[in-house]
Amino acid sequence: MNKWISYPLICIFLLILAGCWDRVEIEERGFVIAVGLDKAENGEGFELTQQIVVPGKFGPDSASGGSGDAYLNITRQGETMFEIIREVAAETSRSPFYEHFKLVIISSELAEEENNLPHILDHFIRYHEMRRATKVMIAKGSAKEILEVEPKNERLPAIYIDSISVNNFKNSRMVPVSRIGDLHEQLLNENSYTIQKVEKGEETVKVVGNAVIEGKTNSLIGFLEAEGTEGMNFLTGEIQGGIIKTKYKGQDIVYDMKTTNHKVKTIIDNQNNVTIEVKIQSEGSIGEALLPLNFEDPKVIESIEQQIEQEIKDKVMNTFEKVQEEFKVDIFGFGNYLEQQHYQKWQEIKKDWEQGENYFSQSTLKPKVNIRIRRSENILKSYK
Amino acid sequence: MKQLDYADEKISTREFILGITSIILGIGVLSLPRNLAQLTNSSDGWISILIGGTFCAAIAWVMAKTASKFPKQTFYEYTSSVLTKPVSILISFTYIAYFICIAAISTRVISGISKVYMLERTPIEVISLFFLLVVIYAVSGSRIALFRLNLMFIPIIIFIVVVIQVFNIKLFDMTNIRPMFITNWSNILSGGKESIFAFLGFEIVLFYTILMKKPKSAAKAAVVGVTIPMVVYIVIYLFAIGVFSNIVTQNIVYPTIEMAKEVEIPGQFFERFESIFFTIWIMTIFNTTAMALDVSVYGLTSIFPKLHKKKLVFALAPIIYLISMMPQDFTAITSFSQSTSYVGVGLFSIPFLIIIVSKIKGVKGK
């Protein structure tokens, strides 16, 4: 090619190819990491609080020269999520950017109303900036207040809540995280399900207990508090660790679960009576014993094991009966096991599982617990 | 543009296999899990993929056998020796139009996806244009070079597929996979039809067998070339069901992309893994488009040997661009690619026609 043509051409290409149509500088982005949803004051629509990170406020105070919060909470009201979010874009210097979005907190007041949950979640599942790993929590009380908590060891309230919500391997009462993707599945299946509950303490927030959501109306029908949650975790196999306290000869002994295993078998007879056998196996150690015991004696170990097994059975039965009586919905997902194990039969009784006849609340639970104490940790006895 | 010269203008069996794999892997698999989940229950869609894939492998085998009977002749030459010239021109032009449509649909879909997930404010026309410019550059070079490019890209593509599945194991839920074998046969079969659409493109064996060093191995190679994407599809499908469950897969527009978005690399150092997936999948679709355009060019040059290849590329590219810009929305694209697929399935009859007529007429290849 003629160099009189080619050189200018190269220069032009250099100019246009170096650009980017969609460039948004990082300083111009408002990274939204969490939203809180409350009922709007006038009673119609939603009140959305967006927590936006202010990156300049990160790092040592002297370096960035700024003191104050590393985040910004912006609250607006409206009918749909998208509308409110875009409205905020017109008001702030940083347009909301959701690629690093972590958490949706919905107030219990909103969740109680029929179909509010799917209405709220639709945008957060649908929009392309969102990801299915976003967590959802139900706040007992106001969601906005939860996002205003001032954590001692974190700069951002949302990150603080996000990280305590995943500590369930240390605490058997902690509910497994509710990913928005999993909720999408529950909504489509019209299953009943639970969502992590978050509650404001005096200075901290607590993520304990479950919010029970009824699948047909998608509304909050109550809370399963910490004790119930533990039993539920045993039934769903979501338990990842934690401790069981039991009495032995009138004194407390604490068992530390290291591994747990869980199997569900469902039996259904011709009268549509459902029996659910849940096998729970766990191995662990003694983390604390308030009485001197001879841990070298297999008989002692065995009787402690039986004691713990009974303890777990009681917890499981209590939760199951409570849910059967109080909520009458299958939050344990036993329906899925029925579908897998008795597909034809399930098609017949599916409609009457939670509604109508409500076979769920008539079903019987048979827990089988098997505990193995492997160690007594570092010592045998701490005193004579 | 200076062209690299290769010692011989022939392709090895391996290049032939991966050429078929490259043109098959493309936009089909992005939505295949959804289409299958809508038709089948639980995880049974994999049977449909197996049926569709086996069927396509069989057709590919027949096509390669037919083509390798005439090892020294182009598609146009051997069809006209068997079916007379006018018929042959008609068939060739149908194939050329069909491959042009495949190129156009691929261009359109990948531009649409790029726009939604990455280049929000860039007009789709601009994205398509730049994508096509790169395709033109690839096709106007040596045909052998294009085959070698496939050879280079396929391992990367397989690698990213494996990585996505591995990082999704944590989310994989066996309860979504069971119960198995509960879908009735008619639904499994219509799922099979749906998966055939995701295998289309392997008809290039009719045109490219002549380029092979060993045309005798063409039939076997064609089967292998179809089997590789079949395995990829089954793995992706089962993982999509395992991760999302059947009902959610039904409602996600591109489940395969969504799986890439689900990847969370531990350590919180890497977020947005899907950007890597997009980069690599654009390569995949680039391969599909480039091969489709190249086949059309090859088909035309064999009918009109006097036409210059580069001129043809530059003449066809605007047509592809215009066709790709025609559908206005998601449903229009879907129905356009559906009708193209039906044409492709209809063209499955061509090799059988050639075999039967050549048997009757007693035409023998050399």
XYZ file of C-alpha atoms in Angstrom:
750
model
C 0.000 0.000 0.000
C 1.092 3.519 -0.642
C 2.818 4.916 2.415
C 1.032 8.260 1.994
C -2.181 6.405 2.670
C -0.983 3.797 5.092
C 0.793 6.033 7.608
C -2.181 8.340 8.239
C -4.400 5.258 8.365
C -2.218 3.714 11.070
C -2.404 6.973 13.039
C -6.198 7.043 12.796
C -6.477 3.438 13.933
C -4.162 4.158 16.837
C -6.480 6.910 17.934
C -9.748 5.035 17.676
C -8.622 1.627 18.851
C -7.146 2.909 22.096
C -10.499 4.084 23.340
C -13.267 2.245 25.035
C -16.892 3.027 24.512
C -17.965 1.772 27.887
C -15.218 3.221 29.984
C -16.274 4.231 33.482
C -13.419 5.286 35.724
C -13.257 3.458 39.016
C -13.596 6.717 40.943
C -16.901 7.313 39.227
C -18.429 4.037 40.212
C -20.553 3.697 43.305
C -19.991 0.150 44.476
C -23.232 -0.942 46.087
C -22.497 -3.797 48.476
C -25.812 -4.171 50.232
C -29.383 -2.990 50.162
C -31.968 -2.910 52.900
C -35.683 -2.891 52.231
C -38.361 -1.466 54.464
C -41.961 -0.536 54.058
C -42.359 2.958 52.729
C -43.683 5.400 55.279
C -46.868 6.147 53.422
C -47.569 2.425 53.328
C -47.270 1.981 49.581
C -44.190 0.690 47.850
C -40.745 0.109 49.242
C -38.047 2.075 50.967
C -34.673 1.040 49.620
C -31.439 1.775 51.444
C -28.319 1.314 49.360
C -24.968 0.996 51.035
C -22.340 2.448 48.743
C -18.623 2.063 49.392
C -16.475 5.171 49.477
C -13.086 3.758 48.457
C -11.205 6.954 49.343
C -11.990 6.429 52.995
C -10.221 3.094 53.081
C -6.703 2.612 54.280
C -4.870 4.419 57.071
C -6.558 7.644 58.016
C -3.472 9.806 57.638
C -2.797 8.655 54.103
C -6.164 9.308 52.599
C -6.727 12.333 54.749
C -10.307 11.532 55.377
C -11.999 10.541 58.553
C -15.525 9.342 58.791
C -17.379 6.420 57.371
C -16.117 4.333 54.518
C -19.642 3.981 53.282
C -22.676 5.973 52.446
C -26.272 4.927 53.005
C -28.787 6.386 50.613
C -32.467 5.804 51.252
C -35.184 6.419 48.693
C -38.754 5.286 48.204
C -40.496 3.902 45.201
C -42.562 1.152 43.673
C -39.909 -0.966 41.984
C -36.288 -1.672 42.806
C -34.908 -0.656 39.441
C -36.721 2.636 39.514
C -35.342 3.532 42.943
C -31.812 2.506 42.026
C -31.850 4.575 38.854
C -33.328 7.496 40.715
C -30.339 7.474 43.032
C -28.041 7.511 40.002
C -29.421 10.910 39.125
C -28.661 12.260 42.562
C -25.190 11.041 43.417
C -21.851 11.663 41.819
C -21.248 7.933 41.693
C -23.668 5.866 39.698
C -24.699 2.651 41.468
C -22.692 -0.342 40.284
C -23.817 -3.792 41.398
C -21.081 -6.163 40.257
C -19.750 -6.457 43.818
C -23.136 -6.637 45.432
C -23.306 -8.994 48.421
C -26.405 -8.717 50.524
C -30.150 -8.011 50.464
C -31.828 -7.399 53.808
C -35.604 -7.382 53.874
C -37.576 -6.227 56.878
C -39.974 -8.731 58.404
C -42.787 -6.244 58.025
C -42.404 -6.349 54.242
C -41.888 -10.086 54.087
C -45.153 -10.764 55.855
C -47.158 -9.454 52.931
C -48.060 -11.856 50.183
C -45.697 -11.999 47.196
C -43.574 -9.092 48.367
C -40.521 -11.348 48.387
C -40.603 -12.281 44.701
C -41.427 -8.683 43.816
C -38.363 -7.480 45.658
C -36.026 -10.229 44.509
C -36.957 -10.187 40.801
C -34.635 -7.329 39.884
C -31.779 -8.731 41.960
C -32.021 -12.084 40.195
C -32.810 -10.758 36.733
C -30.434 -7.901 36.086
C -27.139 -8.768 34.451
C -24.968 -7.012 37.023
C -26.327 -9.257 39.747
C -24.983 -12.631 40.699
C -26.733 -15.651 42.076
C -24.411 -15.852 45.072
C -25.874 -12.713 46.629
C -27.160 -13.416 50.133
C -30.635 -12.679 51.388
C -31.610 -12.075 55.012
C -34.775 -11.168 56.814
C -34.413 -8.478 59.456
C -36.490 -8.639 62.563
C -37.463 -4.992 62.667
C -35.995 -2.389 60.366
C -33.512 -3.306 57.655
C -32.163 0.197 57.431
C -31.077 0.150 61.051
C -29.135 -3.037 60.478
C -27.142 -1.382 57.719
C -26.365 1.461 60.094
C -24.676 -0.703 62.706
C -21.142 0.392 63.511
C -18.926 -2.666 63.627
C -15.775 -2.449 65.719
C -13.423 -4.422 63.522
C -14.709 -3.810 60.016
C -15.058 -0.638 58.000
C -18.264 -1.663 56.280
C -21.434 -2.867 58.005
C -22.368 -5.006 54.989
C -19.043 -6.844 54.959
C -19.372 -7.345 58.706
C -22.819 -8.923 58.378
C -21.694 -10.885 55.351
C -18.783 -12.434 57.208
C -20.677 -13.375 60.358
C -23.321 -15.029 58.234
C -20.871 -17.695 57.057
C -19.528 -18.731 60.445
C -21.859 -21.692 60.666
C -19.094 -24.266 60.853
C -18.486 -23.110 64.438
C -22.083 -22.835 65.464
C -24.732 -25.452 64.920
C -27.464 -22.909 65.548
C -26.458 -20.812 62.633
C -28.595 -21.040 59.581
C -26.903 -21.836 56.290
C -26.673 -18.804 54.054
C -29.601 -18.154 51.758
C -28.223 -17.489 48.295
C -30.508 -15.570 45.990
C -30.008 -18.308 43.370
C -31.358 -20.932 45.763
C -34.319 -18.726 46.602
C -35.016 -18.474 42.873
C -35.272 -22.259 42.850
C -37.619 -22.268 45.853
C -39.802 -19.560 44.326
C -40.132 -21.480 41.073
C -40.864 -24.730 42.879
C -43.371 -23.056 45.202
C -41.579 -24.799 48.056
C -41.651 -23.490 51.568
C -38.240 -22.467 52.773
C -36.309 -20.528 55.355
C -34.112 -17.463 55.154
C -31.396 -16.394 57.557
C -32.673 -14.017 60.165
C -30.678 -10.990 61.191
C -31.377 -9.031 64.326
C -29.967 -5.871 65.797
C -28.383 -6.242 69.191
C -27.213 -3.340 71.318
C -23.986 -2.707 69.474
C -23.761 -5.642 67.139
C -26.004 -7.583 64.869
C -26.830 -11.232 65.375
C -27.404 -13.679 62.569
C -29.288 -16.471 64.306
C -32.525 -18.243 63.644
C -34.684 -18.683 60.616
C -37.469 -16.812 58.971
C -40.054 -19.328 57.763
C -41.541 -18.523 54.379
C -44.664 -20.235 53.128
C -44.241 -21.335 49.537
C -47.684 -20.726 48.089
C -48.066 -17.121 49.155
C -44.353 -16.377 49.542
C -44.984 -14.661 52.817
C -43.270 -14.774 56.178
C -45.272 -16.862 58.614
C -43.002 -16.827 61.627
C -39.550 -17.305 63.016
C -37.785 -20.419 64.103
C -35.501 -19.307 66.886
C -32.034 -20.578 67.660
C -32.999 -23.900 69.330
C -35.315 -24.801 66.509
C -32.659 -23.910 63.982
C -30.278 -26.418 65.468
C -32.804 -29.215 65.116
C -33.557 -28.098 61.607
C -29.895 -28.117 60.638
C -29.668 -31.716 61.808
C -32.685 -32.623 59.685
C -31.536 -30.898 56.522
C -27.954 -32.073 56.880
C -26.744 -28.502 56.775
C -24.881 -28.886 60.028
C -21.217 -28.273 59.506
C -19.979 -28.347 63.071
C -20.823 -26.983 66.440
C -21.319 -28.222 69.951
C -23.869 -30.299 71.846
C -24.203 -29.846 75.579
C -25.560 -32.736 77.581
C -25.886 -33.781 81.208
C -23.992 -36.780 82.501
C -24.406 -37.724 86.151
C -25.857 -34.301 86.775
C -22.933 -32.394 85.306
C -22.462 -30.739 81.969
C -20.428 -32.272 79.182
C -19.863 -30.519 75.888
C -19.378 -32.531 72.714
C -17.639 -30.941 69.758
C -18.861 -32.226 66.389
C -16.035 -32.583 63.914
C -17.816 -34.357 61.098
C -21.457 -35.046 60.486
C -23.200 -37.210 57.991
C -26.837 -37.266 57.088
C -29.131 -39.590 55.172
C -32.851 -39.424 54.543
C -35.086 -42.337 53.682
C -38.777 -41.840 53.067
C -41.453 -44.506 53.282
C -44.947 -43.999 52.006
C -47.754 -46.512 52.436
C -51.061 -46.988 50.643
C -52.953 -44.717 52.988
C -50.436 -42.006 52.137
C -48.887 -42.102 55.576
C -45.394 -40.781 55.256
C -42.564 -41.928 57.483
C -39.276 -40.119 57.301
C -36.160 -41.813 58.585
C -33.280 -39.462 59.157
C -29.923 -40.994 59.925
C -27.480 -38.654 61.586
C -23.915 -39.725 62.125
C -21.302 -37.641 63.819
C -17.759 -37.960 65.012
C -16.105 -35.627 67.433
C -14.440 -35.041 70.724
C -15.163 -33.893 74.245
C -14.460 -30.199 74.396
C -15.388 -29.598 78.007
C -16.265 -31.863 80.934
C -17.333 -30.450 84.266
C -16.723 -33.707 86.103
C -13.704 -36.025 86.204
C -14.429 -39.011 84.030
C -12.480 -42.058 83.099
C -12.217 -41.582 79.349
C -10.179 -44.745 79.034
C -13.177 -46.844 79.913
C -15.173 -47.797 76.796
C -18.333 -48.160 78.881
C -18.163 -44.570 80.043
C -17.618 -43.381 76.518
C -20.508 -45.447 75.296
C -22.933 -44.109 77.855
C -21.900 -40.534 77.133
C -22.437 -41.253 73.444
C -25.931 -42.523 74.177
C -26.624 -39.435 76.203
C -25.616 -37.174 73.328
C -27.624 -39.252 70.872
C -30.693 -38.811 73.028
C -30.008 -35.090 73.253
C -29.891 -34.748 69.474
C -33.005 -36.901 69.047
C -34.901 -34.647 71.427
C -33.800 -31.510 69.658
C -34.748 -32.919 66.277
C -38.134 -34.168 67.453
C -38.923 -30.876 69.183
C -38.188 -28.870 66.073
C -40.067 -31.225 63.799
C -43.163 -31.261 65.983
C -43.040 -27.525 66.439
C -42.879 -26.944 62.699
C -45.650 -29.471 62.077
C -47.953 -27.820 64.587
C -47.092 -24.187 64.251
C -46.195 -23.653 60.592
C -47.545 -26.774 58.854
C -45.074 -26.309 56.008
C -42.205 -28.515 54.930
C -39.197 -26.272 55.421
C -36.893 -29.295 55.635
C -37.234 -30.184 51.980
C -38.506 -33.719 52.693
C -40.782 -33.303 49.681
C -37.686 -33.381 47.474
C -36.668 -36.707 48.966
C -40.149 -38.061 48.359
C -39.920 -36.924 44.757
C -36.594 -38.670 44.328
C -37.493 -41.864 46.100
C -41.163 -42.295 45.159
C -41.571 -40.314 41.974
C -44.940 -41.757 40.836
C -46.544 -41.566 44.256
C -45.217 -38.068 44.765
C -46.989 -36.833 41.651
C -50.259 -37.928 43.262
C -49.745 -36.465 46.695
C -47.736 -33.374 45.691
C -50.778 -31.118 45.907
C -51.727 -32.321 49.359
C -48.265 -32.263 50.846
C -48.411 -28.797 52.373
C -51.888 -27.734 51.340
C -55.216 -29.523 51.479
C -54.794 -32.787 53.341
C -51.416 -31.577 54.558
C -49.697 -34.956 54.670
C -46.614 -33.202 55.940
C -48.116 -32.359 59.291
C -49.344 -35.961 59.636
C -46.039 -37.566 58.759
C -43.871 -39.307 61.332
C -40.211 -38.690 61.887
C -37.824 -41.424 62.991
C -34.429 -40.018 63.825
C -31.507 -42.432 64.114
C -28.469 -40.908 65.676
C -25.048 -42.426 65.848
C -22.321 -40.576 67.754
C -18.679 -41.547 67.971
C -16.432 -39.865 70.487
C -12.975 -40.151 69.066
C -10.927 -38.195 71.583
C -11.084 -36.433 74.875
C -8.797 -33.749 73.485
C -5.501 -33.035 75.297
C -6.228 -34.409 78.733
C -8.179 -37.154 80.425
C -9.090 -35.385 83.665
C -8.681 -31.801 84.738
C -9.159 -32.502 88.442
C -9.627 -35.439 90.805
C -1.042 -8.581 3.923
C 1.704 -11.068 3.400
C 0.644 -14.665 3.535
C 2.478 -17.414 5.265
C 3.233 -20.243 2.939
C 2.694 -23.742 4.159
C 4.507 -26.678 2.698
C 1.365 -28.387 1.483
C -2.224 -27.271 1.299
C -3.388 -30.399 3.079
C -4.762 -30.942 6.552
C -3.975 -33.776 8.908
C -6.660 -36.003 10.417
C -6.320 -34.274 13.757
C -6.846 -30.852 12.201
C -9.906 -32.202 10.428
C -11.366 -33.548 13.691
C -10.819 -30.323 15.590
C -12.142 -28.309 12.663
C -15.465 -30.133 13.023
C -15.417 -29.715 16.793
C -14.695 -25.997 16.410
C -17.571 -25.253 14.099
C -19.999 -27.244 16.261
C -19.043 -25.629 19.575
C -20.501 -22.177 19.544
C -23.679 -20.459 20.519
C -25.813 -23.618 20.703
C -24.457 -24.828 24.011
C -25.107 -21.497 25.729
C -28.864 -22.051 25.696
C -28.990 -25.835 25.146
C -29.460 -26.679 28.860
C -32.511 -24.411 28.992
C -34.107 -25.826 25.854
C -33.599 -29.370 27.093
C -34.744 -28.684 30.641
C -37.989 -27.310 29.256
C -38.647 -30.582 27.469
C -37.375 -33.171 29.937
C -37.813 -33.831 33.636
C -35.084 -33.876 36.224
C -31.710 -34.569 34.603
C -32.949 -36.757 31.763
C -31.908 -34.300 29.076
C -28.513 -35.951 28.816
C -30.194 -38.902 27.079
C -31.514 -36.457 24.487
C -28.003 -35.106 23.923
C -26.724 -38.662 23.560
C -29.440 -39.477 21.016
C -29.011 -36.237 19.085
C -25.234 -36.525 19.138
C -25.204 -40.144 18.019
C -27.597 -39.326 15.210
C -25.403 -36.432 14.070
C -22.289 -38.591 14.318
C -23.975 -41.162 12.082
C -24.922 -38.497 9.531
C -21.385 -37.088 9.685
C -20.059 -40.590 9.043
C -22.286 -40.977 5.967
C -21.305 -37.528 4.694
C -17.598 -38.212 5.127
C -17.948 -41.628 3.460
C -19.711 -39.996 0.512
C -17.101 -37.285 0.201
C -14.163 -39.667 0.559
C -15.496 -41.711 -2.358
C -14.443 -38.762 -4.488
C -11.135 -37.885 -2.840
C -9.887 -35.612 -5.615
C -13.109 -33.729 -6.273
C -14.712 -30.738 -4.615
C -18.270 -30.930 -3.368
C -19.513 -29.120 -6.453
C -17.614 -31.420 -8.776
C -18.774 -34.695 -7.343
C -22.391 -33.602 -6.901
C -22.525 -32.429 -10.493
C -20.970 -35.685 -11.723
C -23.682 -37.609 -9.901
C -26.691 -35.287 -9.912
C -26.097 -33.106 -12.996
C -24.908 -29.547 -12.983
C -28.075 -27.505 -12.349
C -29.056 -29.654 -9.363
C -25.546 -29.427 -8.039
C -25.527 -25.633 -8.313
C -28.844 -25.492 -6.483
C -27.574 -27.704 -3.648
C -24.286 -25.833 -3.405
C -26.028 -22.496 -3.170
C -28.387 -23.809 -0.506
C -25.397 -24.940 1.528
C -23.615 -21.624 0.987
C -26.679 -19.662 2.075
C -27.055 -21.970 5.063
C -23.471 -21.432 6.219
C -23.813 -17.695 5.699
C -26.838 -17.779 7.988
C -24.888 -19.739 10.598
C -22.150 -17.099 10.481
C -24.724 -14.312 10.739
C -26.531 -15.877 13.689
C -23.287 -16.534 15.534
C -22.184 -12.966 14.995
C -25.480 -11.595 16.173
C -25.749 -13.748 19.282
C -22.207 -13.157 20.491
C -22.571 -9.423 19.913
C -25.811 -9.440 21.851
C -24.219 -11.310 24.731
C -21.179 -9.035 24.749
C -23.462 -6.055 24.883
C -25.546 -7.335 27.764
C -22.719 -8.533 29.949
C -19.778 -6.335 29.065
C -20.178 -3.453 26.637
C -23.409 -1.996 27.835
C -23.374 1.253 25.921
C -21.645 0.129 22.759
C -24.193 -0.307 19.974
C -24.617 -3.887 18.820
C -23.902 -2.796 15.235
C -20.421 -1.685 16.229
C -19.628 -4.848 18.170
C -20.763 -7.026 15.246
C -18.755 -4.962 12.809
C -15.528 -5.336 14.742
C -16.123 -9.017 15.320
C -16.697 -9.523 11.593
C -13.597 -7.552 10.679
C -11.471 -9.998 12.665
C -13.300 -12.911 11.038
C -12.612 -11.442 7.585
C -8.949 -11.109 8.453
C -8.798 -14.762 9.476
C -10.658 -16.077 6.442
C -8.803 -14.054 3.847
C -5.594 -15.740 4.937
C -4.639 -19.318 4.290
C -7.293 -21.991 4.800
C -4.753 -24.273 6.448
C -3.887 -21.513 8.884
C -7.521 -21.388 9.933
C -7.466 -25.095 10.684
C -4.294 -24.674 12.726
C -5.947 -21.834 14.635
C -8.665 -24.279 15.666
C -5.960 -26.626 16.826
C -4.640 -23.879 19.061
C -7.986 -22.711 20.462
C -9.679 -26.032 21.243
C -7.455 -26.967 24.224
C -8.066 -23.553 25.767
C -11.803 -23.935 25.248
C -11.911 -27.427 26.771
C -9.775 -26.118 29.637
C -12.172 -23.293 30.495
C -15.142 -25.674 30.362
C -13.400 -28.000 32.815
C -12.397 -25.119 35.113
C -15.975 -23.855 35.298
C -17.304 -27.286 36.212
C -14.579 -27.834 38.812
C -15.311 -24.554 40.556
C -19.009 -25.354 40.512
C -18.611 -28.712 42.283
C -19.249 -27.001 45.611
C -22.686 -25.916 44.403
C -23.489 -29.213 42.730
C -26.467 -30.849 44.412
C -27.066 -34.532 43.753
C -30.714 -34.172 44.754
C -31.226 -32.115 41.590
C -29.953 -34.961 39.409
C -32.276 -37.617 40.830
C -34.734 -39.171 40.077
C -33.434 -40.327 36.718
C -35.253 -41.867 33.737
C -38.664 -40.398 34.452
C -39.258 -38.508 31.197
C -41.426 -40.182 28.595
C -39.872 -41.134 25.282
C -41.619 -38.594 23.097
C -40.182 -35.755 25.184
C -36.737 -37.338 25.182
C -36.927 -37.517 21.391
C -38.043 -33.932 20.940
C -35.140 -33.067 23.247
C -32.979 -35.070 20.872
C -34.224 -32.952 17.978
C -33.411 -29.833 19.981
C -29.871 -31.039 20.614
C -29.328 -31.845 16.929
C -29.635 -28.090 16.364
C -26.690 -27.575 18.689
C -24.572 -29.968 16.620
C -25.183 -28.366 13.233
C -22.163 -27.222 11.305
C -20.489 -30.615 10.955
C -21.696 -30.679 7.327
C -18.357 -29.053 6.504
C -17.055 -32.619 6.093
C -18.757 -32.647 2.683
C -16.567 -29.752 1.588
C -13.298 -30.243 3.437
C -12.617 -33.963 2.974
C -10.801 -33.116 -0.240
C -8.227 -31.193 1.782
C -7.253 -34.222 3.849
C -3.936 -35.969 3.603
C -5.707 -39.280 4.214
C -9.308 -38.978 2.957
C -9.872 -42.610 3.911
C -9.836 -41.728 7.610
C -12.426 -38.979 7.056
C -15.404 -41.034 8.218
C -13.802 -42.041 11.495
C -12.522 -38.528 12.048
C -15.979 -37.056 11.458
C -17.443 -39.309 14.153
C -14.729 -38.288 16.626
C -15.218 -34.637 15.698
C -18.907 -34.854 16.632
C -18.284 -36.940 19.748
C -16.043 -34.351 21.422
C -18.760 -31.648 21.541
C -21.265 -34.314 22.581
C -19.213 -35.090 25.687
C -18.777 -31.369 26.399
C -22.537 -30.832 26.065
C -23.437 -33.702 28.388
C -21.003 -32.496 31.051
C -22.266 -28.917 30.830
C -25.877 -30.058 30.883
C -25.508 -32.305 33.916
C -23.650 -29.596 35.800
C -26.249 -26.988 34.912
C -28.995 -29.236 36.298
C -26.913 -30.167 39.334
C -26.108 -26.568 40.165
C -29.380 -24.847 39.282
C -31.947 -27.700 39.351
C -34.225 -28.408 36.412
C -36.798 -25.699 37.054
C -34.255 -22.900 37.404
C -32.380 -24.031 34.290
C -35.673 -23.701 32.406
C -35.810 -20.049 33.365
C -32.254 -18.889 32.791
C -31.684 -17.476 29.316
C -28.059 -18.654 29.048
C -27.452 -21.262 31.777
C -23.896 -21.902 30.614
C -22.968 -18.244 31.076
C -24.721 -18.137 34.416
C -22.605 -21.086 35.545
C -19.500 -19.091 34.728
C -20.933 -16.271 36.815
C -21.471 -18.650 39.738
C -17.765 -19.416 39.944
C -16.260 -18.057 43.107
C -12.569 -18.554 43.391
C -11.658 -18.974 47.052
C -9.552 -16.275 48.599
C -11.709 -13.394 47.358
C -8.832 -12.283 45.178
C -10.524 -13.002 41.884
C -14.043 -11.825 41.367
C -15.936 -11.792 38.102
C -14.439 -14.945 36.687
C -16.986 -14.850 33.876
C -14.957 -12.208 32.053
C -12.352 -14.894 31.317
C -15.089 -17.225 30.169
C -16.462 -14.580 27.810
C -13.056 -13.934 26.313
C -12.576 -17.605 25.584
C -16.117 -18.189 24.376
C -15.747 -15.333 21.919
C -12.789 -17.296 20.539
C -15.046 -20.331 20.179
C -17.676 -18.381 18.300
C -14.977 -16.701 16.270
C -13.938 -20.193 15.142
C -17.507 -21.112 14.244
C -18.060 -17.926 12.272
C -14.711 -18.063 10.499
C -15.202 -21.701 9.499
C -18.744 -21.027 8.275
C -17.584 -18.085 6.186
C -14.654 -20.076 4.854
C -16.891 -22.962 3.769
C -19.156 -20.545 1.908
C -16.145 -18.990 0.193
C -14.777 -22.437 -0.637
C -18.123 -23.519 -2.053
C -18.288 -20.434 -4.263
C -14.704 -20.718 -5.524
C -15.326 -24.317 -6.532
C -18.321 -23.240 -8.633
C -16.583 -20.136 -10.020
C -12.888 -21.012 -10.065
C -11.983 -17.700 -11.648
C -13.191 -15.609 -8.724
C -10.541 -14.385 -6.363
C -10.884 -15.662 -2.800
C -10.266 -12.333 -1.067
C -12.813 -10.552 -3.233
C -15.359 -13.185 -2.330
C -14.667 -12.746 1.380
C -15.176 -9.021 1.079
C -18.346 -9.575 -0.910
C -19.853 -12.069 1.526
C -18.992 -10.204 4.723
C -21.455 -7.318 4.186
C -24.167 -9.872 3.417
C -23.440 -11.641 6.706
C -23.440 -8.311 8.497
C -26.801 -7.305 7.026
C -28.407 -10.663 7.776
C -27.102 -10.585 11.329
C -28.633 -7.158 11.878
C -32.052 -8.170 10.558
C -33.686 -9.782 13.614
C -34.915 -7.114 15.972
C -35.274 -8.957 19.234
C -34.614 -12.150 21.136
C -37.583 -14.073 19.722
C -36.766 -13.025 16.158
C -33.208 -14.343 16.546
C -34.531 -17.579 18.008
C -37.020 -18.164 15.218
C -34.445 -17.247 12.567
C -31.943 -19.740 13.941
C -34.740 -22.314 14.228
C -35.581 -22.018 10.551
C -31.891 -22.150 9.611
C -31.569 -25.313 11.692
C -34.513 -26.906 9.890
C -32.813 -26.184 6.570
C -29.682 -27.834 7.973
C -31.612 -30.921 9.029
C -33.303 -31.033 5.618
C -29.884 -30.991 3.965
C -29.003 -34.197 5.837
C -30.694 -35.985 2.936
C -28.091 -34.831 0.372
C -25.422 -37.507 1.017
C -28.076 -40.242 0.855
C -29.306 -38.778 -2.426
C -25.774 -38.833 -3.803
C -25.194 -42.418 -2.695
C -28.469 -43.700 -4.113
C -28.173 -41.893 -7.442
C -24.535 -42.893 -7.901
C -25.508 -46.531 -7.208
C -28.263 -46.360 -9.833
C -26.157 -44.502 -12.370
C -23.044 -46.464 -11.562
C -20.865 -43.375 -11.144
C -17.570 -44.147 -9.491
C -15.180 -41.806 -7.803
C -11.504 -41.880 -8.473
